[in-house]
CSV table of C-alpha atoms in Angstrom, one decimal:
chain,number,residue,atom,x,y,z
A,131,MET,CA,-5.7,30.2,-3.6
A,132,GLN,CA,-5.0,27.7,-6.2
A,133,SER,CA,-6.0,24.2,-5.5
A,134,LEU,CA,-3.4,22.0,-3.5
A,135,PHE,CA,-4.6,19.0,-5.1
A,136,LEU,CA,-2.4,17.7,-8.1
A,137,GLN,CA,-4.1,17.9,-11.1
A,138,GLN,CA,-1.8,15.3,-13.0
A,139,SER,CA,-0.8,16.0,-16.6
A,140,HIS,CA,-1.6,13.6,-19.9
A,141,ASP,CA,2.1,13.9,-20.5
A,142,PHE,CA,3.2,10.1,-19.1
A,143,PRO,CA,7.0,10.4,-18.2
A,144,PHE,CA,8.0,6.8,-18.8
A,145,GLU,CA,7.9,4.7,-21.6
A,146,LYS,CA,8.4,1.8,-19.7
A,147,ILE,CA,7.1,0.7,-16.3
A,148,ALA,CA,7.6,-2.3,-14.0
A,149,ALA,CA,5.6,-3.8,-11.2
A,150,ILE,CA,7.1,-6.2,-8.2
A,151,ASP,CA,5.0,-8.2,-6.3
A,152,LEU,CA,6.8,-10.0,-3.3
A,153,GLY,CA,3.9,-12.4,-2.5
A,154,SER,CA,4.0,-14.9,0.3
A,155,ASN,CA,4.2,-17.8,-2.2
A,156,SER,CA,5.9,-16.5,-5.2
A,157,PHE,CA,7.6,-13.3,-6.5
A,158,HIS,CA,6.5,-12.0,-9.9
A,159,MET,CA,7.5,-9.0,-12.0
A,160,VAL,CA,5.8,-7.7,-15.1
A,161,ILE,CA,7.4,-4.8,-17.4
A,162,ALA,CA,5.0,-3.2,-19.7
A,163,GLN,CA,5.5,-0.4,-22.4
A,164,VAL,CA,3.5,3.0,-22.3
A,165,THR,CA,2.1,3.8,-25.6
A,166,HIS,CA,-0.9,6.5,-26.1
A,167,GLY,CA,-1.9,5.4,-22.7
A,168,GLN,CA,-2.0,1.9,-23.2
A,169,LEU,CA,0.1,-0.7,-21.7
A,170,ARG,CA,1.5,-3.7,-23.5
A,171,ILE,CA,3.2,-6.2,-21.5
A,172,THR,CA,6.5,-6.7,-22.6
A,173,GLY,CA,8.2,-9.1,-20.0
A,174,GLU,CA,7.0,-11.4,-17.3
A,175,PHE,CA,9.6,-13.0,-14.7
A,176,GLY,CA,8.8,-15.1,-11.6
A,177,ASP,CA,10.0,-17.7,-9.3
A,178,LYS,CA,8.6,-19.8,-6.5
A,179,VAL,CA,10.2,-18.2,-3.3
A,180,GLN,CA,7.5,-19.5,-1.1
A,181,LEU,CA,8.6,-16.5,1.7
A,182,ALA,CA,5.6,-17.5,4.0
A,183,ALA,CA,7.2,-20.7,4.2
A,184,GLY,CA,10.2,-19.3,6.1
A,185,LEU,CA,8.0,-17.5,8.8
A,186,VAL,CA,8.7,-19.1,12.3
A,187,ASN,CA,7.7,-17.6,15.5
A,188,GLY,CA,7.0,-14.6,13.3
A,189,HIS,CA,10.4,-14.3,12.0
A,190,LEU,CA,11.9,-15.0,8.3
A,191,ASP,CA,14.6,-17.3,8.5
A,192,ASP,CA,17.7,-16.9,6.6
A,193,GLU,CA,16.9,-19.4,3.8
A,194,SER,CA,13.7,-17.9,2.9
A,195,GLN,CA,15.0,-14.7,2.9
A,196,GLN,CA,18.0,-15.8,0.7
A,197,ARG,CA,15.6,-17.6,-1.7
A,198,GLY,CA,13.8,-14.1,-2.2
A,199,LEU,CA,17.1,-12.0,-2.3
A,200,ASP,CA,18.6,-14.4,-5.0
A,201,CYS,CA,15.1,-13.8,-7.0
A,202,LEU,CA,15.2,-10.0,-6.5
A,203,ALA,CA,18.8,-10.1,-8.3
A,204,GLN,CA,17.6,-11.6,-11.1
A,205,PHE,CA,14.5,-9.1,-11.3
A,206,ALA,CA,17.5,-6.4,-10.8
A,207,GLN,CA,19.2,-6.8,-14.0
A,208,VAL,CA,16.2,-6.1,-16.2
A,209,ILE,CA,15.4,-2.7,-13.9
A,210,GLU,CA,18.8,-1.3,-13.4
A,211,ASP,CA,18.5,1.5,-15.7
A,212,MET,CA,15.0,2.1,-15.1
A,213,PRO,CA,14.5,5.6,-13.4
A,214,PRO,CA,12.9,6.1,-9.6
A,215,GLY,CA,9.1,6.2,-10.3
A,216,SER,CA,8.8,3.8,-12.8
A,217,VAL,CA,9.2,0.7,-10.5
A,218,ARG,CA,6.6,-0.2,-8.3
A,219,VAL,CA,8.0,-2.9,-5.6
A,220,VAL,CA,5.3,-4.0,-3.2
A,221,GLY,CA,5.2,-6.9,-0.2
A,222,THR,CA,2.3,-8.3,1.0
A,223,ASN,CA,1.2,-10.8,3.8
A,224,ALA,CA,4.4,-12.2,4.4
A,225,LEU,CA,6.2,-9.0,4.4
A,226,ARG,CA,3.1,-7.7,6.5
A,227,VAL,CA,3.1,-10.1,9.3
A,228,ALA,CA,7.0,-10.7,9.7
A,229,LYS,CA,8.6,-9.2,12.7
A,230,ASN,CA,12.0,-8.6,11.0
A,231,ARG,CA,10.4,-7.4,7.7
A,232,TYR,CA,12.8,-4.4,7.7
A,233,ASP,CA,15.8,-6.4,8.1
A,234,PHE,CA,15.0,-8.1,4.6
A,235,ILE,CA,13.6,-5.0,3.0
A,236,GLY,CA,17.2,-3.5,3.9
A,237,LYS,CA,19.2,-6.1,2.3
A,238,ALA,CA,16.5,-6.1,-0.9
A,239,MET,CA,17.2,-2.2,-1.2
A,240,ASP,CA,20.8,-3.1,-1.5
A,241,ILE,CA,20.0,-5.2,-4.5
A,242,MET,CA,17.5,-2.9,-6.3
A,243,SER,CA,17.5,1.0,-6.0
A,244,HIS,CA,13.8,1.1,-6.0
A,245,PRO,CA,11.9,1.3,-2.7
A,246,VAL,CA,9.7,-1.5,-1.2
A,247,GLU,CA,6.7,-0.9,0.0
A,248,ILE,CA,4.5,-3.1,2.0
A,249,ILE,CA,0.7,-2.5,1.6
A,250,ALA,CA,-2.4,-3.5,3.8
A,251,GLY,CA,-4.6,-6.2,3.0
A,252,ARG,CA,-7.5,-4.0,1.7
A,253,GLU,CA,-5.1,-1.7,-0.6
A,254,GLU,CA,-3.9,-5.0,-2.1
A,255,ALA,CA,-7.6,-6.1,-2.4
A,256,ARG,CA,-8.2,-2.4,-4.1
A,257,LEU,CA,-5.1,-3.4,-6.4
A,258,ILE,CA,-6.2,-6.9,-7.4
A,259,TYR,CA,-9.3,-5.3,-8.2
A,260,VAL,CA,-7.8,-2.5,-10.5
A,261,GLY,CA,-5.9,-5.2,-12.1
A,262,VAL,CA,-8.8,-7.2,-13.1
A,263,ALA,CA,-11.3,-4.6,-13.9
A,264,ARG,CA,-8.7,-3.4,-16.1
A,265,THR,CA,-8.4,-6.8,-18.2
A,266,MET,CA,-11.9,-7.9,-18.4
A,267,ASP,CA,-14.8,-5.8,-19.3
A,268,HIS,CA,-18.3,-6.8,-17.5
A,269,GLY,CA,-20.3,-3.4,-18.4
A,270,GLU,CA,-22.4,-2.9,-15.8
A,271,SER,CA,-22.2,-6.1,-14.2
A,272,LYS,CA,-21.5,-6.1,-10.5
A,273,ARG,CA,-17.9,-8.9,-9.8
A,274,LEU,CA,-17.2,-10.6,-7.0
A,275,VAL,CA,-13.4,-11.0,-7.2
A,276,VAL,CA,-11.4,-13.5,-5.0
A,277,ASP,CA,-7.3,-13.9,-5.2
A,278,ILE,CA,-6.1,-16.7,-2.8
A,279,GLY,CA,-2.3,-15.9,-2.3
A,280,GLY,CA,0.1,-17.6,-0.1
A,281,GLY,CA,-0.7,-15.8,2.8
A,282,SER,CA,-4.2,-14.2,2.7
A,283,THR,CA,-7.2,-14.1,0.5
A,284,GLU,CA,-8.5,-10.8,-1.1
A,285,PHE,CA,-12.5,-10.4,-1.4
A,286,ILE,CA,-13.5,-7.7,-3.5
A,287,ILE,CA,-17.1,-6.7,-4.9
A,288,GLY,CA,-16.9,-3.7,-7.8
A,289,LYS,CA,-18.7,-2.4,-10.5
A,290,GLN,CA,-16.7,-1.5,-13.5
A,291,LEU,CA,-13.6,0.7,-12.4
A,292,GLU,CA,-14.9,1.2,-8.7
A,293,PRO,CA,-14.5,-1.4,-6.0
A,294,ILE,CA,-17.4,-1.5,-3.7
A,295,LEU,CA,-16.6,-3.8,-0.3
A,296,THR,CA,-12.6,-4.8,0.1
A,297,GLU,CA,-11.3,-7.3,2.6
A,298,SER,CA,-8.6,-9.3,2.9
A,299,LEU,CA,-8.3,-12.6,5.3
A,300,HIS,CA,-5.4,-14.2,7.1
A,301,MET,CA,-5.8,-17.2,5.2
A,302,GLY,CA,-3.4,-18.7,1.9
A,303,CYS,CA,-2.6,-21.7,0.2
A,304,VAL,CA,0.8,-21.5,2.0
A,305,SER,CA,-0.4,-20.9,5.6
A,306,PHE,CA,-3.0,-23.7,5.1
A,307,LYS,CA,-0.3,-26.1,3.6
A,308,GLN,CA,1.6,-25.8,6.6
A,309,ARG,CA,-1.7,-26.4,9.0
A,310,PHE,CA,-3.3,-28.9,7.7
A,311,PHE,CA,-0.9,-30.1,4.9
A,312,GLU,CA,2.6,-30.0,6.3
A,313,ASP,CA,3.8,-33.9,5.7
A,314,GLY,CA,2.0,-33.6,2.1
A,315,VAL,CA,-0.6,-36.4,3.2
A,316,ILE,CA,-3.8,-35.5,1.7
A,317,ASN,CA,-7.0,-37.0,2.8
A,318,LYS,CA,-10.5,-36.3,3.3
A,319,SER,CA,-10.1,-35.6,7.1
A,320,ASN,CA,-7.4,-33.0,6.5
A,321,PHE,CA,-8.9,-31.5,3.6
A,322,GLN,CA,-12.2,-31.2,5.3
A,323,LYS,CA,-10.4,-29.4,8.6
A,324,ALA,CA,-8.7,-27.2,6.0
A,325,VAL,CA,-12.3,-26.3,4.7
A,326,THR,CA,-13.9,-25.8,7.8
A,327,ALA,CA,-11.4,-23.1,9.2
A,328,ALA,CA,-11.6,-21.3,5.8
A,329,ARG,CA,-15.2,-21.0,6.3
A,330,LEU,CA,-14.6,-20.0,10.0
A,331,GLU,CA,-12.5,-17.1,8.6
A,332,LEU,CA,-15.2,-16.4,6.2
A,333,LEU,CA,-17.7,-15.8,8.7
A,334,SER,CA,-16.5,-12.1,9.3
A,335,ILE,CA,-17.4,-10.9,5.5
A,336,GLN,CA,-20.2,-13.7,4.5
A,337,ASP,CA,-23.4,-11.4,5.7
A,338,ASP,CA,-22.0,-8.0,4.4
A,339,TYR,CA,-20.7,-9.7,1.0
A,340,LEU,CA,-24.1,-11.7,0.3
A,341,ASP,CA,-26.2,-8.7,0.8
A,342,GLU,CA,-24.0,-6.6,-1.3
A,343,THR,CA,-24.8,-9.1,-4.1
A,344,TRP,CA,-23.1,-9.8,-7.5
A,345,ASP,CA,-23.9,-10.9,-10.9
A,346,VAL,CA,-20.5,-12.5,-11.9
A,347,SER,CA,-17.8,-14.7,-9.8
A,348,ILE,CA,-13.5,-14.1,-11.2
A,349,GLY,CA,-11.1,-15.7,-9.8
A,350,SER,CA,-7.1,-14.3,-10.0
A,351,SER,CA,-3.8,-15.7,-9.6
A,352,GLY,CA,-2.2,-18.6,-8.7
A,353,THR,CA,-4.9,-21.2,-7.2
A,354,VAL,CA,-7.9,-20.2,-9.2
A,355,LYS,CA,-5.2,-20.3,-12.4
A,356,ALA,CA,-4.4,-24.0,-11.9
A,357,ALA,CA,-8.1,-24.9,-11.1
A,358,PHE,CA,-9.1,-23.0,-14.2
A,359,ASN,CA,-6.6,-24.5,-16.4
A,360,ILE,CA,-7.0,-28.2,-15.0
A,361,VAL,CA,-10.4,-27.9,-15.5
A,362,LYS,CA,-10.1,-27.1,-19.1
A,363,GLU,CA,-7.3,-29.3,-19.6
A,364,ASN,CA,-9.5,-32.2,-18.7
A,365,ASN,CA,-12.9,-30.9,-20.3
A,366,TRP,CA,-14.4,-31.0,-16.8
A,367,SER,CA,-16.2,-28.1,-17.7
A,368,LYS,CA,-17.1,-25.2,-20.3
A,369,LYS,CA,-18.2,-22.8,-17.7
A,370,GLY,CA,-14.9,-22.1,-16.0
A,371,ILE,CA,-14.6,-23.9,-12.3
A,372,THR,CA,-18.0,-24.8,-11.2
A,373,PRO,CA,-19.3,-26.9,-7.9
A,374,LYS,CA,-18.8,-29.9,-9.7
A,375,ALA,CA,-15.4,-29.5,-11.3
A,376,LEU,CA,-14.1,-28.8,-8.0
A,377,LYS,CA,-15.7,-32.3,-6.7
A,378,GLN,CA,-13.7,-33.7,-9.2
A,379,ILE,CA,-10.3,-31.8,-8.4
A,380,GLN,CA,-11.1,-32.9,-5.0
A,381,LYS,CA,-11.6,-36.6,-6.3
A,382,ALA,CA,-8.4,-36.6,-7.8
A,383,LEU,CA,-6.5,-35.0,-4.9
A,384,PHE,CA,-7.8,-37.7,-2.4
A,385,SER,CA,-6.7,-40.3,-5.0
A,386,ALA,CA,-3.4,-39.3,-5.2
A,387,GLY,CA,-2.9,-39.2,-1.4
A,388,HIS,CA,0.1,-37.0,-1.1
A,389,ALA,CA,1.2,-33.8,-3.0
A,390,ASP,CA,4.2,-35.4,-4.5
A,391,ASN,CA,1.5,-38.0,-6.7
A,392,ILE,CA,-0.7,-35.7,-7.9
A,393,GLU,CA,-0.8,-36.1,-11.5
A,394,LEU,CA,-3.4,-33.6,-12.9
A,395,VAL,CA,-3.2,-32.3,-16.8
A,396,GLY,CA,-2.6,-28.5,-16.2
A,397,LEU,CA,-1.1,-28.4,-13.2
A,398,LYS,CA,2.8,-27.1,-12.8
A,399,PRO,CA,4.6,-29.3,-10.8
A,400,GLU,CA,6.2,-26.2,-8.6
A,401,ARG,CA,2.5,-26.0,-7.6
A,402,LYS,CA,1.8,-29.3,-6.2
A,403,SER,CA,2.8,-28.8,-2.6
A,404,THR,CA,0.6,-26.1,-2.1
A,405,PHE,CA,-2.6,-27.3,-4.4
A,406,ALA,CA,-4.8,-28.9,-2.0
A,407,ALA,CA,-4.3,-26.1,0.3
A,408,GLY,CA,-5.3,-23.6,-2.1
A,409,ILE,CA,-8.2,-25.8,-3.3
A,410,ALA,CA,-9.8,-26.3,0.2
A,411,ILE,CA,-9.9,-22.3,0.4
A,412,LEU,CA,-11.6,-22.2,-3.0
A,413,THR,CA,-14.2,-24.9,-1.9
A,414,ALA,CA,-15.3,-22.9,1.1
A,415,VAL,CA,-15.7,-19.7,-0.9
A,416,PHE,CA,-18.1,-21.5,-3.1
A,417,GLU,CA,-19.7,-22.9,-0.2
A,418,CYS,CA,-19.8,-19.7,1.9
A,419,PHE,CA,-21.2,-17.3,-1.1
A,420,ASP,CA,-23.1,-20.3,-3.4
A,421,ILE,CA,-21.0,-19.8,-6.3
A,422,LYS,CA,-22.3,-21.3,-9.3
A,423,GLN,CA,-19.6,-20.6,-11.8
A,424,MET,CA,-16.0,-18.9,-11.5
A,425,ASP,CA,-14.1,-17.1,-14.3
A,426,PHE,CA,-10.5,-16.6,-14.0
A,427,SER,CA,-8.6,-13.2,-14.4
A,428,THR,CA,-5.1,-13.2,-16.2
A,429,GLY,CA,-4.8,-9.3,-14.6
A,430,ALA,CA,-4.4,-9.1,-10.9
A,431,LEU,CA,-1.8,-7.4,-8.1
A,432,ARG,CA,0.9,-6.6,-10.8
A,433,GLU,CA,-1.6,-5.2,-13.6
A,434,GLY,CA,-3.0,-3.4,-11.0
A,435,VAL,CA,0.0,-2.1,-9.7
A,436,LEU,CA,1.1,-0.8,-13.0
A,437,TYR,CA,-2.5,0.7,-13.6
A,438,ASP,CA,-1.7,2.6,-10.4
A,439,ILE,CA,1.7,4.3,-11.2
A,440,MET,CA,-0.4,4.9,-14.6
A,441,GLY,CA,-2.8,6.9,-12.5
A,442,ARG,CA,-0.5,8.7,-10.8
A,443,TYR,CA,0.6,10.7,-13.4
A,444,ALA,CA,-2.2,10.4,-16.6
A,445,GLU,CA,-5.3,10.8,-14.2
A,446,THR,CA,-6.5,11.8,-10.8
A,447,ASP,CA,-4.3,9.8,-8.4
A,448,ILE,CA,-6.1,7.6,-5.7
A,449,ARG,CA,-4.1,9.0,-3.0
A,450,GLU,CA,-5.5,12.6,-3.5
A,451,ARG,CA,-9.0,11.3,-3.2
A,452,THR,CA,-8.0,9.7,0.0
A,453,VAL,CA,-7.2,12.7,1.6
A,454,LYS,CA,-10.0,15.0,-0.1
A,455,TYR,CA,-12.1,12.1,1.7
A,456,MET,CA,-10.5,12.8,4.9
A,457,LEU,CA,-10.9,16.6,4.8
A,458,ASN,CA,-14.6,16.0,4.8
A,459,GLN,CA,-14.8,13.0,6.8
A,460,TYR,CA,-13.2,14.7,10.0
A,461,HIS,CA,-14.2,18.5,9.1
A,462,ILE,CA,-10.8,19.8,8.8
A,463,ASP,CA,-10.3,23.7,8.7
A,464,THR,CA,-9.3,23.8,4.9
A,465,GLU,CA,-8.8,27.3,4.9
A,466,GLN,CA,-6.7,26.8,7.8
A,467,ALA,CA,-5.0,23.5,6.2
A,468,LYS,CA,-4.7,25.5,2.8
A,469,LEU,CA,-2.6,28.4,4.2
A,470,VAL,CA,-0.5,26.3,6.5
A,471,THR,CA,0.3,23.5,3.2
A,472,HIS,CA,1.1,26.6,0.9
A,473,THR,CA,3.5,28.2,3.4
A,474,ALA,CA,5.0,24.7,3.9
A,475,LEU,CA,5.5,24.3,0.4
A,476,SER,CA,7.0,27.7,-0.3
A,477,ALA,CA,9.7,27.0,2.5
A,478,LEU,CA,10.3,23.5,0.8
A,479,ALA,CA,11.1,25.4,-2.7
A,480,GLN,CA,13.7,27.4,-0.8
A,481,VAL,CA,15.5,24.4,1.3
A,482,LYS,CA,14.8,21.5,-0.9
A,483,ASP,CA,18.4,21.7,-2.7
A,484,ASP,CA,20.2,22.4,0.7
A,485,TRP,CA,18.7,19.7,2.6
A,486,ASN,CA,18.6,17.3,-0.6
A,487,LEU,CA,14.8,17.1,-0.5
A,488,ASN,CA,14.3,17.2,-4.5
A,489,SER,CA,11.7,13.8,-4.3
A,490,ILE,CA,8.1,13.9,-5.3
A,491,SER,CA,7.2,12.3,-2.4
A,492,SER,CA,8.8,14.6,-0.3
A,493,GLU,CA,6.6,17.2,-1.7
A,494,ASP,CA,3.5,14.8,-1.7
A,495,LEU,CA,4.1,14.0,2.1
A,496,LEU,CA,4.5,17.7,3.1
A,497,ARG,CA,1.3,18.7,1.1
A,498,TRP,CA,-0.8,15.7,2.6
A,499,ALA,CA,0.4,16.7,6.2
A,500,GLY,CA,-0.2,20.2,5.8
A,501,LEU,CA,-3.8,19.4,4.5
A,502,LEU,CA,-4.5,16.6,7.3
A,503,HIS,CA,-2.4,18.1,10.2
A,504,GLU,CA,-5.3,19.0,12.1
A,505,VAL,CA,-7.0,15.7,11.1
A,506,GLY,CA,-7.3,14.7,14.8
A,507,VAL,CA,-8.7,17.7,16.3
A,508,GLY,CA,-12.7,16.6,16.4
A,509,ILE,CA,-11.7,14.1,19.0
A,510,SER,CA,-9.5,16.3,21.7
A,511,HIS,CA,-7.5,19.7,21.2
A,512,SER,CA,-5.2,19.1,23.6
A,513,ARG,CA,-3.8,15.8,22.2
A,514,TYR,CA,-4.9,16.6,18.7
A,515,HIS,CA,-1.5,16.0,17.3
A,516,LYS,CA,-1.7,12.3,19.2
A,517,HIS,CA,-4.7,11.6,18.0
A,518,GLY,CA,-4.2,12.2,14.5
A,519,ALA,CA,-1.3,10.4,14.2
A,520,TYR,CA,-3.2,7.4,15.3
A,521,ILE,CA,-6.0,8.0,12.7
A,522,ILE,CA,-3.8,8.4,10.0
A,523,SER,CA,-1.8,4.9,10.7
A,524,GLU,CA,-4.8,3.0,11.3
A,525,SER,CA,-7.0,4.2,9.0
A,526,ASP,CA,-7.9,2.2,5.7
A,527,MET,CA,-5.9,5.0,3.2
A,528,PRO,CA,-6.9,3.8,-0.5
A,529,GLY,CA,-3.5,4.4,-2.7
A,530,PHE,CA,-0.7,4.3,0.5
A,531,SER,CA,1.7,2.1,1.3
A,532,GLN,CA,2.3,1.3,5.2
A,533,GLN,CA,5.4,3.3,4.5
A,534,GLU,CA,3.7,6.1,3.5
A,535,GLN,CA,1.0,6.1,6.1
A,536,GLN,CA,3.1,5.9,8.7
A,537,ALA,CA,5.8,8.6,7.4
A,538,LEU,CA,2.6,11.1,7.1
A,539,ALA,CA,1.4,10.0,10.5
A,540,ASN,CA,5.4,10.8,11.9
A,541,LEU,CA,5.1,14.3,10.5
A,542,ILE,CA,1.4,14.6,12.0
A,543,LEU,CA,2.3,13.5,15.3
A,544,ARG,CA,5.5,16.2,15.7
A,545,HIS,CA,4.0,18.8,14.0
A,546,ARG,CA,3.4,20.3,17.7
A,547,ARG,CA,4.8,19.8,21.1
A,548,LYS,CA,8.0,17.4,21.2
A,549,PHE,CA,9.9,17.2,18.2
A,550,SER,CA,11.3,14.3,19.1
A,551,GLN,CA,7.9,12.3,19.5
A,552,SER,CA,7.9,9.0,17.3
A,553,LEU,CA,5.8,6.4,16.5
A,554,ASP,CA,6.7,2.5,16.8
A,555,TYR,CA,7.5,2.6,13.2
A,556,ARG,CA,11.3,1.7,11.8
A,557,PHE,CA,12.4,4.0,9.3
A,558,THR,CA,15.7,3.9,7.3
A,559,LYS,CA,18.1,6.7,8.6
A,560,SER,CA,17.8,8.3,5.4
A,561,ASP,CA,14.2,8.6,5.6
A,562,GLN,CA,14.5,9.3,9.0
A,563,GLN,CA,16.4,12.3,8.2
A,564,ASP,CA,14.1,13.7,5.6
A,565,LEU,CA,11.2,13.4,8.0
A,566,ASP,CA,12.8,15.3,10.4
A,567,ARG,CA,13.7,18.3,7.9
A,568,LEU,CA,10.3,18.4,6.5
A,569,SER,CA,9.0,18.2,10.5
A,570,ILE,CA,10.8,21.4,10.9
A,571,ILE,CA,9.2,23.0,7.9
A,572,LEU,CA,5.9,22.0,8.7
A,573,ARG,CA,5.9,23.1,12.4
A,574,LEU,CA,7.4,26.5,11.1
A,575,SER,CA,4.4,26.7,9.0
A,576,ILE,CA,2.0,26.1,11.1
A,577,LEU,CA,3.4,28.6,14.0
A,578,LEU,CA,3.6,31.0,11.2
A,579,HIS,CA,-0.4,30.7,11.1
A,580,HIS,CA,-0.8,30.1,14.5
A,581,ASP,CA,-3.1,33.6,14.6
A,582,ARG,CA,-5.2,32.0,12.0
A,583,LYS,CA,-5.6,35.1,9.9
A,584,GLU,CA,-7.1,34.2,6.6
A,585,GLY,CA,-4.9,35.8,3.6
A,586,ASP,CA,-2.1,36.8,5.6
A,587,MET,CA,0.8,35.3,3.8
A,588,PRO,CA,4.5,35.6,5.4
A,589,ILE,CA,7.1,36.5,3.2
A,590,PHE,CA,10.2,35.2,4.0
A,591,THR,CA,13.7,33.4,2.8
A,592,LEU,CA,15.1,30.7,3.9
A,593,LYS,CA,18.7,29.1,4.2
A,594,ALA,CA,19.5,25.7,5.6
A,595,ASP,CA,22.7,23.9,6.1
A,596,ASN,CA,22.8,20.2,7.8
A,597,LYS,CA,20.9,21.0,11.2
A,598,SER,CA,20.5,24.6,10.6
A,599,LEU,CA,17.9,26.9,9.1
A,600,HIS,CA,17.6,30.6,8.9
A,601,ALA,CA,14.5,32.4,8.3
A,602,GLU,CA,14.4,35.9,7.2
A,603,PHE,CA,11.2,38.2,7.2
A,604,LEU,CA,10.6,41.6,6.0
A,605,PRO,CA,11.8,44.4,8.0
A,606,GLY,CA,8.6,45.0,10.8
A,607,TRP,CA,7.0,41.8,10.2
A,608,LEU,CA,7.8,40.4,13.5
A,609,ASP,CA,7.8,43.5,15.5
A,610,ASN,CA,3.9,43.7,14.8
A,611,ARG,CA,3.5,40.0,15.5
A,612,PRO,CA,4.3,39.2,19.5
A,613,LEU,CA,2.7,35.9,19.2
A,614,THR,CA,4.8,34.8,16.2
A,615,LEU,CA,7.6,36.0,17.7
A,616,ALA,CA,7.7,34.3,21.0
A,617,ASN,CA,6.2,31.1,18.9
A,618,LEU,CA,9.6,31.2,17.0
A,619,GLN,CA,11.6,31.5,20.2
A,620,ARG,CA,10.4,28.8,22.0
A,621,GLU,CA,10.7,26.4,18.5
A,622,ALA,CA,14.2,27.5,18.4
A,623,GLU,CA,14.7,26.1,22.2
A,624,SER,CA,12.8,22.7,21.4
A,625,LEU,CA,14.8,22.3,18.6
A,626,SER,CA,18.0,23.1,19.9
A,627,ALA,CA,17.7,20.3,22.4
A,628,ASN,CA,17.3,18.0,19.0
A,629,ASP,CA,20.7,19.3,17.8
A,630,TYR,CA,19.0,21.6,15.5
A,631,LYS,CA,19.6,25.3,15.1
A,632,LEU,CA,17.0,27.8,13.9
A,633,THR,CA,17.5,31.0,13.6
A,634,PHE,CA,15.6,34.3,12.3
A,635,SER,CA,15.3,38.1,11.6
């Protein structure tokens, strides 16, 4: 049987791609031309939305949402003619923690025709590292990469293109500004409180990172970029950011006494309000990791997303590597997984037009669900679908957005027992309908291989219409398989309770 892992073609389907980063502090978009496998940035757009500043009791307030939507309306004008798959929109910490994030996402998708993905902290760290590694060459040297954002700070140790350690801590320049510099006043007391709070956050990763060691330290994104420019413009260091240069920045902040009064050559006016908070976090990082010098990378999350788009077509998709790893890690019966997946993809090919399941993501989700549907068997057979759904929804899965993980977990949860089972995750009405239909295809494929006979590939034709599915088998095929027939009858009863009609002959 041929491999069920995609071997990507080197013929990249898009001439132009875009990455949009819905950050906690700023929204950014970068447009790139793709020529012979190389990226050329042709446009950069951004706005200091400060989404995290609008978090009130875990909910984004109307004002912050409107700032974000106004920014996205401007971005939409640039990408409105770009095809699906050529644009990725990723949300980070503020959207990860906002309880009403789906309200904002729904409004955003009314403005843009491209889906908004919420990425986990470690996935954000991985993408940041990809952006740095693709734009800076350090040969065989190991890098420590630090990215201070508005709501979180990411830490990565890696070598060449491969991350070794990835972590995301819940501290950023917007959240720390609200905690320690809310009224704009800057003094040694509140600055040191912010540094101490950051050091306490860093305790959870400090030993592991120091044990791993690194050769060079790299910073990316707003705070580090601002500090790097200030140091350069004021001739405070010829080696990037150093502890001595940080002290000079701190001295200037204390002299200013208030964010509005900061006058530092190289600092943009719109960054004044969050700069002290960012420098407090950076100071803690320098102290905890004993950093002597830090360089700045122009590449970060957005560039990482661009290269990730290319990777999904031009080389091995990181998601394929993740699925392969989980197959091995959880000792899944590979032959059974392949039989189920082959049948599921054959079924999808027959009904995708009738059920409007033509997107690449539908095929990918069904394939991954088929391969991983028994991921929970090693914990307990009687409830393995529930254990499997938990493993998928809670694991770090490099390359997957939170929506992709939750959709995959939904399919694995529903592949047996009650069709109506659901996770505590809100999908759009359209996505939920697609998942219902993919779930029916997966369930049918699994029950057709319930006897676990290798090489016994059922031959059938499928016809689908709205909420009905008819399967026609070769004459006499079901007569010789009473277990399969009984399973089909039970499945028809189960689906009928959920307004779906399954018939077969």
